[in-house]
Amino acid sequence: MTTTPPEGEATPISGTTPNVSPASSTPSFDADERELLARLIREINREGGWRNAWRLLARADQRWPGFVPWHTDEPEDGGRDWSTWLILGGRGAGKTRAGAEWIRWVAGRRGADPVRVALVAEAYADAREVMIEGPSGVRSLGAADARPSYEPSRRRLIWPNGSIGYCFSAEDPDGLRGHQFDVAWADELCKWRYPEETWSNLQLALRLGERPRQTVTTTPRPMKLLKRIMASGGTVVSRATTHDNAANLAPAFLSEIAAAYEGTALGRQELLGEIVDDVAGALWTWDMIEAARIAATPGLAARMDRVVVAVDPPATAGPKADECGIVVAGVRSDDPAASREAVVLADWSAGGLSPRGWAERAVAALHEFDADRIVVEVNQGGDMAQAVIAQVDPAAPVRAVRATRGKRLRAEPVAALYEQARVRHAGAFPRLEDQMTSFVGDASSPGGRSPDRLDALVWALTDLMLAPSSAPTVRGL
């Protein structure tokens, strides 16, 4: 008869089932079995409990190169020469836990030499809320007396053994200058605002110790930087899907994402962790977007002839409402005889906003970029959209636009501008670019959401490059 252990207890280990005497229900162990059991108990106790016994729990795709299983005494690294451990995975696949466990192993395990660690996230808030304080972050793992303390004011982690970690944001690539590290963890690299600049500065900072190393945890996108990392001889790639981690995910989450994404190109990316180069029928390709990319240099907006903030308001409000698309773009012509060129400057889109909330955000973008006006679609709210902006800032210049054609028909002339190399992206806009490369028609984008970021982009570039009133002007200083 097979019994199921209570929740939280270990299941029997394959190959170590004890012998049971017919005369007694008490199991008897031979010497090898007793040693294996004792080692298992020591491992669990040493790590501060079953949840932290990563050398028992880690799946194959969550094990770094040279991973030491709990039941062996092999040396770390197994003599393998590598510099980057790249974990490509779908949402909820366990990437964060794997990255945090590697950092715990190299920086915080008992007996480890002190090292300097760089933790690089999409933004500082992500570093703290995901990589450090999150349910799978470094401060949630290991025995309590071996966990690092966190100093928010200095964005610094300090482990009991003397290791020190510093947090960085991909929104501030220059923040890495002047630092030096032994190891690094780069999280969600494909969502970074300035991926090339941040990655370059991180590589220059990895210069301590005999063998500087890093792990990269990300849901993939077909970006040039990611492909270069994968092609490097020092990179070891692990892959994981959302379904691989199903035992640790809510059933409702799994059923909802399956209904929304499975069978789609975006599902292959977001659930299976695959690099999906292009979607059949999409107006934009990744090559078009990569060809449009330029550096986001300081003062770029001020060098524009005209700047607009385009807003595509959601039809409803609340946590489950569609996002409000807010895109900032400008137009410039360095040579009066040359064709004008548009530059996408920022994506300030956000979800879960009330009408006043998105109006405040749009007005903030207007002032932040010294824009000439707000362009707002009024199909959903009519005069309400203009009225709510006026409540926030009565002096804000607003142009109302109304869609009279389908989304694809409106987007096609804008896509043609990209084909003509007349649009640039100042840095990366991962969520916007995902919508651009997955949109194929008038239906909602994969996941059941309207492509609001894309809609805002179309309104901005139409106003700047295609509308009758888009003739170049001279901006006042």
Tab-separated table of C-alpha atoms in Angstrom, residues 22-303:
chain	number	residue	atom	x	y	z
A	22	PRO	CA	6.746	-8.836	7.717
A	23	ALA	CA	6.770	-9.126	11.481
A	24	SER	CA	6.950	-5.407	12.066
A	25	SER	CA	5.815	-2.170	10.430
A	26	THR	CA	9.063	-0.504	11.465
A	27	PRO	CA	11.378	-0.062	8.458
A	28	SER	CA	14.964	-1.228	8.670
A	29	PHE	CA	17.798	0.503	6.782
A	30	ASP	CA	21.082	-0.880	5.630
A	31	ALA	CA	24.233	1.179	6.131
A	32	ASP	CA	24.118	2.884	2.722
A	33	GLU	CA	20.469	3.830	3.167
A	34	ARG	CA	21.144	5.234	6.633
A	35	GLU	CA	24.003	7.352	5.294
A	36	LEU	CA	21.867	8.650	2.422
A	37	LEU	CA	19.017	9.521	4.768
A	38	ALA	CA	21.367	11.259	7.192
A	39	ARG	CA	22.851	13.278	4.337
A	40	LEU	CA	19.370	14.268	3.175
A	41	ILE	CA	18.419	15.450	6.658
A	42	ARG	CA	21.666	17.404	6.998
A	43	GLU	CA	21.053	19.086	3.644
A	44	ILE	CA	17.527	20.167	4.591
A	45	ASN	CA	18.599	21.413	8.014
A	46	ARG	CA	21.650	23.211	6.634
A	47	GLU	CA	19.494	25.120	4.163
A	48	GLY	CA	16.905	26.140	6.743
A	49	GLY	CA	14.069	23.839	5.716
A	50	TRP	CA	12.670	21.887	2.806
A	51	ARG	CA	11.721	24.968	0.736
A	52	ASN	CA	15.321	26.174	0.726
A	53	ALA	CA	16.921	22.834	-0.146
A	54	TRP	CA	17.524	23.915	-3.726
A	55	ARG	CA	19.984	21.136	-4.459
A	56	LEU	CA	17.029	18.772	-4.003
A	57	LEU	CA	14.273	20.868	-5.589
A	58	ALA	CA	15.823	22.451	-8.678
A	59	ARG	CA	14.624	21.195	-12.044
A	60	ALA	CA	17.244	20.415	-14.670
A	61	ASP	CA	16.607	23.744	-16.435
A	62	GLN	CA	17.138	25.610	-13.132
A	63	ARG	CA	20.596	24.168	-12.464
A	64	TRP	CA	23.556	26.362	-13.290
A	65	PRO	CA	26.615	24.915	-15.081
A	66	GLY	CA	28.528	22.758	-12.640
A	67	PHE	CA	25.521	22.464	-10.299
A	68	VAL	CA	26.366	20.218	-7.344
A	69	PRO	CA	23.588	17.692	-6.530
A	70	TRP	CA	22.853	17.243	-2.849
A	71	HIS	CA	23.986	13.619	-2.736
A	72	THR	CA	27.463	14.153	-4.215
A	73	ASP	CA	30.652	15.853	-3.154
A	74	GLU	CA	31.776	16.907	-6.630
A	75	PRO	CA	33.569	20.272	-6.894
A	76	GLU	CA	31.575	23.304	-8.049
A	77	ASP	CA	31.690	24.090	-11.805
A	78	GLY	CA	32.950	20.668	-12.809
A	79	GLY	CA	35.897	22.357	-14.521
A	80	ARG	CA	33.646	23.887	-17.200
A	81	ASP	CA	34.677	27.247	-18.600
A	82	TRP	CA	31.677	29.559	-18.962
A	83	SER	CA	30.912	33.220	-18.402
A	84	THR	CA	27.149	33.643	-18.919
A	85	TRP	CA	24.287	31.414	-17.829
A	86	LEU	CA	21.290	32.463	-19.934
A	87	ILE	CA	17.858	31.298	-18.740
A	88	LEU	CA	15.138	31.717	-21.365
A	89	GLY	CA	11.662	30.999	-20.057
A	90	GLY	CA	7.986	31.763	-20.260
A	91	ARG	CA	6.116	33.748	-17.661
A	92	GLY	CA	6.068	32.029	-14.289
A	93	ALA	CA	8.589	29.417	-15.438
A	94	GLY	CA	10.790	29.802	-12.346
A	95	LYS	CA	13.481	32.028	-13.870
A	96	THR	CA	13.651	34.399	-10.902
A	97	ARG	CA	14.061	31.572	-8.399
A	98	ALA	CA	16.866	30.054	-10.462
A	99	GLY	CA	18.688	33.377	-10.748
A	100	ALA	CA	18.289	34.159	-7.057
A	101	GLU	CA	19.493	30.693	-6.048
A	102	TRP	CA	22.638	31.084	-8.130
A	103	ILE	CA	23.341	34.426	-6.475
A	104	ARG	CA	22.747	32.825	-3.077
A	105	TRP	CA	25.174	30.050	-3.984
A	106	VAL	CA	28.034	32.235	-5.212
A	107	ALA	CA	27.583	35.112	-2.759
A	108	GLY	CA	25.893	33.906	0.378
A	109	ARG	CA	26.493	30.244	1.079
A	110	ARG	CA	28.414	29.350	4.205
A	111	GLY	CA	32.115	29.170	3.534
A	112	ALA	CA	31.941	31.184	0.314
A	113	ASP	CA	34.502	33.922	-0.166
A	114	PRO	CA	33.026	37.450	-0.201
A	115	VAL	CA	32.197	38.746	-3.673
A	116	ARG	CA	30.754	41.901	-5.193
A	117	VAL	CA	27.431	41.418	-6.966
A	118	ALA	CA	25.530	43.538	-9.509
A	119	LEU	CA	21.742	43.125	-9.683
A	120	VAL	CA	20.389	44.783	-12.837
A	121	ALA	CA	16.641	45.099	-13.439
A	122	GLU	CA	14.317	46.941	-15.785
A	123	ALA	CA	13.863	49.588	-13.073
A	124	TYR	CA	14.936	50.055	-9.458
A	125	ALA	CA	11.464	49.063	-8.283
A	126	ASP	CA	11.791	45.725	-10.098
A	127	ALA	CA	15.167	45.075	-8.491
A	128	ARG	CA	13.702	45.530	-5.035
A	129	GLU	CA	10.248	43.995	-5.490
A	130	VAL	CA	11.271	41.014	-7.636
A	131	MET	CA	14.974	40.236	-7.322
A	132	ILE	CA	15.388	41.119	-3.637
A	133	GLU	CA	12.127	41.229	-1.678
A	134	GLY	CA	9.937	39.122	-3.983
A	135	PRO	CA	8.612	35.639	-3.111
A	136	SER	CA	11.548	34.134	-5.017
A	137	GLY	CA	14.008	36.965	-4.344
A	138	VAL	CA	17.378	36.556	-2.673
A	139	ARG	CA	16.123	37.672	0.760
A	140	SER	CA	13.447	34.972	0.806
A	141	LEU	CA	15.878	32.083	0.379
A	142	GLY	CA	18.196	30.136	2.626
A	143	ALA	CA	18.557	29.844	6.369
A	144	ALA	CA	17.532	32.990	8.232
A	145	ASP	CA	21.027	33.609	9.589
A	146	ALA	CA	22.541	33.427	6.090
A	147	ARG	CA	20.218	35.884	4.350
A	148	PRO	CA	21.449	39.331	3.325
A	149	SER	CA	20.254	42.578	4.860
A	150	TYR	CA	18.975	45.287	2.533
A	151	GLU	CA	19.696	49.014	2.731
A	152	PRO	CA	17.065	50.719	0.531
A	153	SER	CA	18.668	54.158	0.719
A	154	ARG	CA	21.907	52.786	-0.728
A	155	ARG	CA	20.258	50.070	-2.845
A	156	ARG	CA	22.699	47.659	-1.275
A	157	LEU	CA	22.627	44.064	-0.020
A	158	ILE	CA	25.077	42.819	2.603
A	159	TRP	CA	25.487	39.095	3.303
A	160	PRO	CA	26.744	37.790	6.656
A	161	ASN	CA	29.903	36.471	4.966
A	162	GLY	CA	30.824	39.956	3.710
A	163	SER	CA	29.528	39.753	0.141
A	164	ILE	CA	27.970	43.000	-1.110
A	165	GLY	CA	25.381	43.475	-3.833
A	166	TYR	CA	24.290	46.688	-5.553
A	167	CYS	CA	21.078	47.318	-7.499
A	168	PHE	CA	20.988	49.023	-10.881
A	169	SER	CA	18.300	50.104	-13.312
A	170	ALA	CA	18.410	49.649	-17.082
A	171	GLU	CA	16.793	53.085	-17.260
A	172	ASP	CA	20.125	54.518	-16.054
A	173	PRO	CA	22.962	52.717	-17.893
A	174	ASP	CA	25.593	55.162	-16.650
A	175	GLY	CA	24.832	54.123	-13.079
A	176	LEU	CA	27.109	51.114	-13.661
A	177	ARG	CA	30.115	53.277	-14.482
A	178	GLY	CA	32.863	53.270	-11.883
A	179	HIS	CA	31.761	49.985	-10.294
A	180	GLN	CA	33.443	46.588	-10.471
A	181	PHE	CA	32.051	43.151	-9.692
A	182	ASP	CA	32.767	39.431	-9.509
A	183	VAL	CA	29.274	38.292	-10.519
A	184	ALA	CA	26.043	39.769	-11.869
A	185	TRP	CA	22.382	38.908	-12.317
A	186	ALA	CA	20.588	40.621	-15.221
A	187	ASP	CA	16.820	40.170	-14.998
A	188	GLU	CA	14.342	40.553	-17.902
A	189	LEU	CA	17.000	41.826	-20.264
A	190	CYS	CA	14.556	41.915	-23.181
A	191	LYS	CA	12.431	44.500	-21.344
A	192	TRP	CA	15.309	46.909	-20.706
A	193	ARG	CA	14.807	50.501	-21.871
A	194	TYR	CA	18.448	50.866	-22.969
A	195	PRO	CA	19.659	47.284	-23.484
A	196	GLU	CA	22.831	47.895	-25.488
A	197	GLU	CA	24.158	50.670	-23.259
A	198	THR	CA	23.303	48.875	-20.016
A	199	TRP	CA	24.761	45.557	-21.154
A	200	SER	CA	27.967	47.185	-22.380
A	201	ASN	CA	28.532	48.979	-19.084
A	202	LEU	CA	27.789	45.799	-17.133
A	203	GLN	CA	30.386	43.824	-19.103
A	204	LEU	CA	32.998	46.497	-18.435
A	205	ALA	CA	32.202	46.298	-14.715
A	206	LEU	CA	32.611	42.493	-14.520
A	207	ARG	CA	36.335	42.530	-13.890
A	208	LEU	CA	37.000	41.089	-10.416
A	209	GLY	CA	38.126	37.610	-9.475
A	210	GLU	CA	39.626	34.834	-11.543
A	211	ARG	CA	36.400	34.075	-13.402
A	212	PRO	CA	33.754	36.836	-13.509
A	213	ARG	CA	30.336	35.377	-14.293
A	214	GLN	CA	26.736	36.407	-14.769
A	215	THR	CA	23.275	34.959	-15.159
A	216	VAL	CA	20.599	36.444	-17.407
A	217	THR	CA	16.949	35.588	-16.725
A	218	THR	CA	14.472	36.720	-19.357
A	219	THR	CA	11.468	35.949	-21.479
A	220	PRO	CA	13.004	36.134	-24.956
A	221	ARG	CA	12.394	38.572	-27.767
A	222	PRO	CA	14.161	38.506	-31.150
A	223	MET	CA	16.532	41.330	-30.296
A	224	LYS	CA	20.072	41.534	-31.642
A	225	LEU	CA	21.657	41.747	-28.202
A	226	LEU	CA	20.029	38.520	-27.028
A	227	LYS	CA	21.126	36.707	-30.176
A	228	ARG	CA	24.710	37.914	-29.675
A	229	ILE	CA	24.717	36.644	-26.110
A	230	MET	CA	23.379	33.273	-27.237
A	231	ALA	CA	26.052	33.001	-29.933
A	232	SER	CA	28.907	33.721	-27.520
A	233	GLY	CA	31.174	30.771	-26.850
A	234	GLY	CA	31.035	31.395	-23.107
A	235	THR	CA	27.233	31.233	-22.860
A	236	VAL	CA	25.322	28.254	-21.480
A	237	VAL	CA	21.594	28.351	-22.310
A	238	SER	CA	18.786	26.838	-20.217
A	239	ARG	CA	15.155	26.845	-21.386
A	240	ALA	CA	11.944	26.564	-19.378
A	241	THR	CA	8.249	26.876	-20.153
A	242	THR	CA	5.375	28.106	-18.032
A	243	HIS	CA	4.026	24.553	-17.947
A	244	ASP	CA	7.297	23.230	-16.485
A	245	ASN	CA	6.490	25.157	-13.309
A	246	ALA	CA	2.775	24.326	-13.203
A	247	ALA	CA	3.054	22.758	-9.740
A	248	ASN	CA	3.895	26.188	-8.299
A	249	LEU	CA	1.308	28.233	-10.222
A	250	ALA	CA	-2.366	28.875	-9.537
A	251	PRO	CA	-4.675	26.669	-11.655
A	252	ALA	CA	-6.772	29.726	-12.544
A	253	PHE	CA	-3.674	31.468	-13.914
A	254	LEU	CA	-2.776	28.463	-16.043
A	255	SER	CA	-6.266	28.119	-17.487
A	256	GLU	CA	-6.558	31.842	-18.245
A	257	ILE	CA	-3.238	32.131	-20.037
A	258	ALA	CA	-3.890	28.920	-21.952
A	259	ALA	CA	-7.187	30.304	-23.232
A	260	ALA	CA	-5.631	33.650	-24.115
A	261	TYR	CA	-2.266	32.724	-25.602
A	262	GLU	CA	-1.935	29.076	-26.612
A	263	GLY	CA	-1.737	28.570	-30.346
A	264	THR	CA	-0.489	32.129	-30.938
A	265	ALA	CA	2.944	33.459	-31.784
A	266	LEU	CA	2.887	35.574	-28.633
A	267	GLY	CA	2.077	32.425	-26.665
A	268	ARG	CA	5.172	30.718	-28.007
A	269	GLN	CA	7.184	33.659	-26.685
A	270	GLU	CA	5.424	34.356	-23.389
A	271	LEU	CA	4.616	30.756	-22.360
A	272	LEU	CA	7.147	28.539	-24.108
A	273	GLY	CA	10.072	30.949	-23.945
A	274	GLU	CA	10.775	30.695	-27.665
A	275	ILE	CA	12.292	33.394	-29.830
A	276	VAL	CA	9.577	34.245	-32.349
A	277	ASP	CA	11.110	36.284	-35.133
A	278	ASP	CA	8.085	37.442	-37.128
A	279	VAL	CA	4.313	36.936	-37.129
A	280	ALA	CA	2.674	36.151	-40.459
A	281	GLY	CA	0.559	39.070	-41.594
A	282	ALA	CA	1.983	41.591	-39.125
A	283	LEU	CA	2.651	45.082	-40.480
A	284	TRP	CA	5.974	45.370	-38.648
A	285	THR	CA	8.891	42.961	-38.448
A	286	TRP	CA	11.639	42.902	-35.852
A	287	ASP	CA	14.189	43.768	-38.525
A	288	MET	CA	12.226	46.947	-39.326
A	289	ILE	CA	12.219	47.964	-35.669
A	290	GLU	CA	15.883	47.136	-35.086
A	291	ALA	CA	16.789	49.168	-38.177
A	292	ALA	CA	14.878	52.120	-36.715
A	293	ARG	CA	16.643	52.091	-33.357
A	294	ILE	CA	18.901	54.974	-32.313
A	295	ALA	CA	20.480	55.976	-29.013
A	296	ALA	CA	18.322	57.990	-26.624
A	297	THR	CA	20.753	60.861	-26.172
A	298	PRO	CA	20.164	63.663	-23.637
A	299	GLY	CA	18.239	66.608	-25.017
A	300	LEU	CA	16.885	64.673	-27.990
A	301	ALA	CA	13.320	65.943	-27.482
A	302	ALA	CA	14.533	69.543	-27.432
A	303	ARG	CA	16.049	69.077	-30.883
